mmCIF file of C-alpha atoms and ligand atoms in Angstrom:
data_model
loop_
_atom_site.group_PDB
_atom_site.id
_atom_site.type_symbol
_atom_site.label_atom_id
_atom_site.label_comp_id
_atom_site.label_asym_id
_atom_site.label_seq_id
_atom_site.Cartn_x
_atom_site.Cartn_y
_atom_site.Cartn_z
ATOM 1 C CA UNK A 184 20.078 -3.921 43.779
ATOM 2 C CA UNK A 185 22.532 -2.789 41.123
ATOM 3 C CA UNK A 186 21.067 -3.544 37.683
ATOM 4 C CA UNK A 187 23.629 -4.490 35.021
ATOM 5 C CA UNK A 188 22.363 -3.836 31.493
ATOM 6 C CA UNK A 189 22.667 -6.296 28.625
ATOM 7 C CA UNK A 190 23.850 -5.167 25.181
ATOM 8 C CA UNK A 191 20.210 -5.058 24.102
ATOM 9 C CA UNK A 192 19.300 -2.846 27.044
ATOM 10 C CA UNK A 193 22.289 -0.606 26.391
ATOM 11 C CA UNK A 194 20.975 -0.022 22.882
ATOM 12 C CA UNK A 195 17.743 1.281 24.369
ATOM 13 C CA UNK A 196 19.660 3.411 26.889
ATOM 14 C CA UNK A 197 21.559 4.936 23.939
ATOM 15 C CA UNK A 198 18.292 5.904 22.263
ATOM 16 C CA UNK A 199 16.994 7.553 25.426
ATOM 17 C CA UNK A 200 20.323 9.329 25.845
ATOM 18 C CA UNK A 201 20.270 10.553 22.247
ATOM 19 C CA UNK A 202 16.823 12.134 22.620
ATOM 20 C CA UNK A 203 17.919 13.907 25.809
ATOM 21 C CA UNK A 204 21.045 15.139 23.991
ATOM 22 C CA UNK A 205 18.879 16.470 21.158
ATOM 23 C CA UNK A 206 16.666 18.246 23.677
ATOM 24 C CA UNK A 207 19.791 19.921 25.057
ATOM 25 C CA UNK A 208 20.765 21.027 21.560
ATOM 26 C CA UNK A 209 17.383 22.721 21.331
ATOM 27 C CA UNK A 210 17.996 24.509 24.639
ATOM 28 C CA UNK A 211 21.518 25.532 23.583
ATOM 29 C CA UNK A 212 20.077 27.086 20.422
ATOM 30 C CA UNK A 213 17.430 29.028 22.358
ATOM 31 C CA UNK A 214 19.151 30.307 25.500
ATOM 32 C CA UNK A 215 19.490 34.060 25.098
ATOM 33 C CA UNK A 216 18.632 37.247 26.984
ATOM 34 C CA UNK A 217 14.863 37.752 27.116
ATOM 35 C CA UNK A 218 13.762 34.142 26.753
ATOM 36 C CA UNK A 219 11.896 32.816 29.799
ATOM 37 C CA UNK A 220 12.607 29.576 31.601
ATOM 38 C CA UNK A 221 8.943 28.696 31.068
ATOM 39 C CA UNK A 222 9.416 28.987 27.301
ATOM 40 C CA UNK A 223 12.492 26.739 27.416
ATOM 41 C CA UNK A 224 10.484 24.200 29.401
ATOM 42 C CA UNK A 225 7.666 24.311 26.840
ATOM 43 C CA UNK A 226 10.069 23.811 23.912
ATOM 44 C CA UNK A 227 11.666 20.786 25.534
ATOM 45 C CA UNK A 228 8.345 19.261 26.502
ATOM 46 C CA UNK A 229 6.963 19.697 22.965
ATOM 47 C CA UNK A 230 10.135 18.188 21.508
ATOM 48 C CA UNK A 231 10.158 15.159 23.833
ATOM 49 C CA UNK A 232 6.484 14.406 23.397
ATOM 50 C CA UNK A 233 6.876 14.795 19.620
ATOM 51 C CA UNK A 234 9.614 12.159 19.732
ATOM 52 C CA UNK A 235 7.362 9.782 21.646
ATOM 53 C CA UNK A 236 9.434 10.253 24.804
ATOM 54 C CA UNK A 237 8.034 10.729 28.312
ATOM 55 C CA UNK A 238 9.419 13.588 30.409
ATOM 56 C CA UNK A 239 10.959 11.936 33.463
ATOM 57 C CA UNK A 240 10.771 14.801 35.954
ATOM 58 C CA UNK A 241 7.158 15.918 35.491
ATOM 59 C CA UNK A 242 5.160 14.451 38.354
ATOM 60 C CA UNK A 243 8.248 12.961 40.013
ATOM 61 C CA UNK A 244 7.475 13.489 43.712
ATOM 62 C CA UNK A 245 5.103 16.170 42.468
ATOM 63 C CA UNK A 246 7.689 18.144 40.459
ATOM 64 C CA UNK A 247 5.595 20.408 38.192
ATOM 65 C CA UNK A 248 7.683 20.710 34.996
ATOM 66 C CA UNK A 249 9.658 18.884 32.297
ATOM 67 C CA UNK A 250 13.003 20.604 32.889
ATOM 68 C CA UNK A 251 14.758 22.095 35.874
ATOM 69 C CA UNK A 252 15.977 25.613 35.093
ATOM 70 C CA UNK A 253 18.449 26.839 37.701
ATOM 71 C CA UNK A 254 19.655 30.418 37.218
ATOM 72 C CA UNK A 255 22.826 31.876 38.818
ATOM 73 C CA UNK A 256 22.798 31.058 42.577
ATOM 74 C CA UNK A 257 20.189 28.342 42.055
ATOM 75 C CA UNK A 258 22.052 25.042 42.336
ATOM 76 C CA UNK A 259 19.417 22.593 41.043
ATOM 77 C CA UNK A 260 15.645 22.046 40.749
ATOM 78 C CA UNK A 261 14.706 25.585 39.715
ATOM 79 C CA UNK A 262 11.078 25.538 38.549
ATOM 80 C CA UNK A 263 10.517 27.018 35.062
ATOM 81 C CA UNK A 264 8.410 30.175 34.970
ATOM 82 C CA UNK A 265 7.096 32.245 32.050
ATOM 83 C CA UNK A 266 7.755 35.361 34.150
ATOM 84 C CA UNK A 267 11.440 34.505 34.675
ATOM 85 C CA UNK A 268 13.228 36.012 31.672
ATOM 86 C CA UNK A 269 16.964 35.433 31.326
ATOM 87 C CA UNK A 270 19.344 38.370 31.701
ATOM 88 C CA UNK A 271 22.578 38.827 29.769
ATOM 89 C CA UNK A 272 25.484 37.662 31.951
ATOM 90 C CA UNK A 273 23.510 34.983 33.802
ATOM 91 C CA UNK A 274 24.199 31.283 33.767
ATOM 92 C CA UNK A 275 21.403 28.728 33.594
ATOM 93 C CA UNK A 276 21.623 25.068 34.510
ATOM 94 C CA UNK A 277 19.116 23.031 32.532
ATOM 95 C CA UNK A 278 18.409 19.469 33.627
ATOM 96 C CA UNK A 279 16.457 17.146 31.319
ATOM 97 C CA UNK A 280 15.314 13.560 31.837
ATOM 98 C CA UNK A 281 13.242 11.393 29.514
ATOM 99 C CA UNK A 282 12.017 7.843 29.115
ATOM 100 C CA UNK A 283 12.205 6.252 25.689
ATOM 101 C CA UNK A 284 11.000 2.669 25.231
ATOM 102 C CA UNK A 285 11.137 2.119 28.965
ATOM 103 C CA UNK A 286 14.642 3.451 29.630
ATOM 104 C CA UNK A 287 15.719 6.756 31.098
ATOM 105 C CA UNK A 288 18.311 9.303 29.994
ATOM 106 C CA UNK A 289 19.269 12.161 32.340
ATOM 107 C CA UNK A 290 21.591 15.062 31.544
ATOM 108 C CA UNK A 291 22.221 18.590 32.767
ATOM 109 C CA UNK A 292 24.222 21.395 31.247
ATOM 110 C CA UNK A 293 24.909 24.954 32.371
ATOM 111 C CA UNK A 294 24.684 27.562 29.639
ATOM 112 C CA UNK A 295 25.931 31.141 29.427
ATOM 113 C CA UNK A 296 23.285 33.755 28.681
ATOM 114 C CA UNK A 297 25.007 36.090 26.221
ATOM 115 C CA UNK A 298 28.407 37.309 27.433
ATOM 116 C CA UNK A 299 29.354 36.267 30.979
ATOM 117 C CA UNK A 300 32.237 37.437 33.165
ATOM 118 C CA UNK A 301 35.491 35.510 33.592
ATOM 119 C CA UNK A 302 34.581 34.099 37.014
ATOM 120 C CA UNK A 303 31.360 32.612 35.714
ATOM 121 C CA UNK A 304 33.174 31.271 32.644
ATOM 122 C CA UNK A 305 35.750 29.569 34.836
ATOM 123 C CA UNK A 306 33.017 28.032 37.017
ATOM 124 C CA UNK A 307 31.433 26.487 33.918
ATOM 125 C CA UNK A 308 34.777 25.166 32.649
ATOM 126 C CA UNK A 309 35.721 23.654 35.983
ATOM 127 C CA UNK A 310 32.328 22.004 36.546
ATOM 128 C CA UNK A 311 32.277 20.513 33.050
ATOM 129 C CA UNK A 312 35.890 19.433 33.556
ATOM 130 C CA UNK A 313 34.949 17.778 36.848
ATOM 131 C CA UNK A 314 32.230 15.789 35.106
ATOM 132 C CA UNK A 315 34.766 14.518 32.568
ATOM 133 C CA UNK A 316 37.241 13.674 35.340
ATOM 134 C CA UNK A 317 34.498 11.572 36.940
ATOM 135 C CA UNK A 318 33.681 9.896 33.635
ATOM 136 C CA UNK A 319 37.346 9.034 33.046
ATOM 137 C CA UNK A 320 37.433 7.318 36.439
ATOM 138 C CA UNK A 321 34.384 5.183 35.542
ATOM 139 C CA UNK A 322 36.415 2.219 34.309
ATOM 140 C CA UNK A 323 35.980 -1.476 35.059
ATOM 141 C CA UNK A 324 37.911 -2.432 38.165
ATOM 142 C CA UNK A 325 37.901 1.033 39.698
ATOM 143 C CA UNK A 326 35.674 1.659 42.697
ATOM 144 C CA UNK A 327 32.783 4.054 43.029
ATOM 145 C CA UNK A 328 34.810 6.259 45.360
ATOM 146 C CA UNK A 329 37.387 6.783 42.632
ATOM 147 C CA UNK A 330 34.756 8.691 40.636
ATOM 148 C CA UNK A 331 33.775 10.808 43.639
ATOM 149 C CA UNK A 332 37.369 11.548 44.502
ATOM 150 C CA UNK A 333 38.329 12.519 40.944
ATOM 151 C CA UNK A 334 35.492 15.044 40.837
ATOM 152 C CA UNK A 335 36.209 16.547 44.254
ATOM 153 C CA UNK A 336 39.942 16.877 43.682
ATOM 154 C CA UNK A 337 39.501 18.642 40.341
ATOM 155 C CA UNK A 338 36.962 21.102 41.756
ATOM 156 C CA UNK A 339 38.832 21.944 44.941
ATOM 157 C CA UNK A 340 42.158 22.407 43.171
ATOM 158 C CA UNK A 341 40.394 25.083 41.138
ATOM 159 C CA UNK A 342 39.280 26.820 44.348
ATOM 160 C CA UNK A 343 35.583 25.952 44.112
ATOM 161 C CA UNK A 344 33.433 23.700 46.304
ATOM 162 C CA UNK A 345 31.379 20.584 45.698
ATOM 163 C CA UNK A 346 27.754 20.397 46.877
ATOM 164 C CA UNK A 347 27.278 17.645 49.483
ATOM 165 C CA UNK A 348 23.500 17.359 49.678
ATOM 166 C CA UNK A 349 22.817 15.936 46.205
ATOM 167 C CA UNK A 350 24.469 13.027 44.454
ATOM 168 C CA UNK A 351 24.670 11.168 41.149
ATOM 169 C CA UNK A 352 22.854 7.867 40.780
ATOM 170 C CA UNK A 353 22.357 4.583 38.990
ATOM 171 C CA UNK A 354 19.844 4.889 36.134
ATOM 172 C CA UNK A 355 17.915 2.535 33.842
ATOM 173 C CA UNK A 356 14.255 1.526 33.818
ATOM 174 C CA UNK A 357 13.790 4.047 36.607
ATOM 175 C CA UNK A 358 15.503 7.420 36.931
ATOM 176 C CA UNK A 359 17.097 6.640 40.278
ATOM 177 C CA UNK A 360 18.486 3.135 40.580
ATOM 178 C CA UNK A 361 20.780 1.870 43.282
ATOM 179 C CA UNK A 362 24.198 3.388 43.647
ATOM 180 C CA UNK A 363 24.408 6.870 45.007
ATOM 181 C CA UNK A 364 27.414 8.700 43.652
ATOM 182 C CA UNK A 365 28.598 11.560 45.867
ATOM 183 C CA UNK A 366 30.792 14.161 44.202
ATOM 184 C CA UNK A 367 33.275 13.988 47.070
ATOM 185 C CA UNK A 368 34.973 11.368 49.190
ATOM 186 C CA UNK A 369 38.032 9.163 49.508
ATOM 187 C CA UNK A 370 39.327 7.002 46.634
ATOM 188 C CA UNK A 371 39.474 3.210 46.757
ATOM 189 C CA UNK A 372 36.147 2.751 48.555
ATOM 190 C CA UNK A 373 32.727 1.536 47.507
ATOM 191 C CA UNK A 374 31.602 -1.075 45.005
ATOM 192 C CA UNK A 375 33.774 -2.154 42.110
ATOM 193 C CA UNK A 376 32.624 -0.891 38.718
ATOM 194 C CA UNK A 377 31.381 -3.577 36.347
ATOM 195 C CA UNK A 378 30.499 -3.667 32.636
ATOM 196 C CA UNK A 379 26.803 -2.926 32.163
ATOM 197 C CA UNK A 380 26.497 -0.432 34.996
ATOM 198 C CA UNK A 381 24.720 2.739 33.865
ATOM 199 C CA UNK A 382 25.285 5.845 35.926
ATOM 200 C CA UNK A 383 24.251 9.484 35.981
ATOM 201 C CA UNK A 384 27.237 11.521 37.142
ATOM 202 C CA UNK A 385 26.279 15.051 38.114
ATOM 203 C CA UNK A 386 28.687 17.378 39.886
ATOM 204 C CA UNK A 387 27.152 20.554 41.337
ATOM 205 C CA UNK A 388 29.837 23.149 41.985
ATOM 206 C CA UNK A 389 29.611 26.407 43.934
ATOM 207 C CA UNK A 390 31.881 29.408 43.454
ATOM 208 C CA UNK A 391 31.669 29.999 47.226
ATOM 209 C CA UNK A 392 30.979 27.589 50.090
ATOM 210 C CA UNK A 393 29.332 24.206 49.524
ATOM 211 C CA UNK A 394 26.320 24.834 51.767
ATOM 212 C CA UNK A 395 22.887 24.997 50.156
ATOM 213 C CA UNK A 396 19.315 25.683 51.227
ATOM 214 C CA UNK A 397 15.942 24.656 49.862
ATOM 215 C CA UNK A 398 13.447 27.486 49.310
ATOM 216 C CA UNK A 399 9.883 27.404 50.697
ATOM 217 C CA UNK A 400 8.607 26.072 47.330
ATOM 218 C CA UNK A 401 10.269 22.789 48.469
ATOM 219 C CA UNK A 402 12.209 22.466 45.196
ATOM 220 C CA UNK A 403 14.492 25.394 44.401
ATOM 221 C CA UNK A 404 17.954 24.816 45.874
ATOM 222 C CA UNK A 405 20.187 27.888 46.288
ATOM 223 C CA UNK A 406 23.701 28.366 47.583
ATOM 224 C CA UNK A 407 23.532 29.594 51.162
ATOM 225 C CA UNK A 408 26.002 32.401 50.477
ATOM 226 C CA UNK A 409 24.240 33.220 47.155
ATOM 227 C CA UNK A 410 27.405 32.524 45.172
ATOM 228 C CA UNK A 411 27.054 31.198 41.613
ATOM 229 C CA UNK A 412 26.563 27.486 41.069
ATOM 230 C CA UNK A 413 26.895 25.210 38.035
ATOM 231 C CA UNK A 414 25.669 21.679 37.252
ATOM 232 C CA UNK A 415 26.744 19.270 34.519
ATOM 233 C CA UNK A 416 25.425 15.721 34.144
ATOM 234 C CA UNK A 417 25.803 12.858 31.701
ATOM 235 C CA UNK A 418 24.299 9.401 31.710
ATOM 236 C CA UNK A 419 27.124 6.955 31.019
ATOM 237 C CA UNK A 420 27.658 3.211 30.676
ATOM 238 C CA UNK A 421 30.630 1.362 32.146
ATOM 239 C CA UNK A 422 31.904 -0.997 29.426
ATOM 240 C CA UNK A 423 34.887 -3.276 28.802
ATOM 241 C CA UNK A 424 36.068 -0.609 26.360
ATOM 242 C CA UNK A 425 35.860 2.206 28.895
ATOM 243 C CA UNK A 426 33.135 4.668 29.810
ATOM 244 C CA UNK A 427 30.559 5.429 27.120
ATOM 245 C CA UNK A 428 28.654 8.712 27.281
ATOM 246 C CA UNK A 429 25.018 8.044 26.367
ATOM 247 C CA UNK A 430 23.683 11.609 26.513
ATOM 248 C CA UNK A 431 25.984 13.119 23.887
ATOM 249 C CA UNK A 432 25.228 13.700 20.196
HETATM 250 N N1 LIG B 380 18.998 15.047 37.504
HETATM 251 C C1 LIG B 380 18.134 15.196 38.634
HETATM 252 C C2 LIG B 380 18.140 13.933 39.458
HETATM 253 O O1 LIG B 380 18.846 13.044 39.144
HETATM 254 C C3 LIG B 380 16.821 15.699 38.253
HETATM 255 C C4 LIG B 380 15.638 15.335 39.054
HETATM 256 S S1 LIG B 380 14.588 16.660 39.128
HETATM 257 C C5 LIG B 380 13.132 16.111 39.703
HETATM 258 O O2 LIG B 380 17.509 13.820 40.483
HETATM 259 F F1 LIG B 380 12.328 17.061 39.640
HETATM 260 F F2 LIG B 380 12.721 15.126 38.971
HETATM 261 F F3 LIG B 380 13.295 15.688 40.922
HETATM 262 CO CO1 LIG B 381 20.254 12.936 37.656
#
């Protein structure tokens, strides 16, 4: 069932989104060579709990941490670790979800660790750009497939590939509501977008081929060819006035 949110519910979604955005600001300010992914996880958890928010990932199907920290060829769901210190030149995808007053915000961003090379920089720009292409397509009257298609086209024109195995999703009182949003596919298909829909759009883009594999820890997802991968995600609302980004300061 697709849950349309009332204005009152959207207000609560905005608050959840704002706290997640603030948590990302904290990460942005602390990503640097030498910091461990475990420390980043601890900072975010302390911040969220201090705000009265509930980390959305911890305990979700047994996931052990508050953030996902996905370094270089890790696509998504990297488990934070105090022994995993960041190296200059790496990229790190940080995914954060939180419940505030019963509603969920979910957002991922990929950060540069110190100075990164031009290829990595371009991967970040293209993946972020793909997210915004998807958001721009999230207008009333368009179909779900128009979002998917906008993302795929932008990524592939840049010479990168879109991960097939993980998708965006509806979001609200639970993290994953109905509507799966692939980051690829034909335009003009799928449900029509309506005011009050709240969606988490989250392109995952590989510098090499789109194939991925899950490591024996059952969480960490890497590119099969070990090429770099980036992930950007915003929670948005479809409104009469166009898409509204909820997880932005
Ligand atoms: N943004 C991801 C998602 O929508 C994060 C989930 S990580 C998990 O599924 F650990 F909670 F699974
Ligand atoms: Co998500």
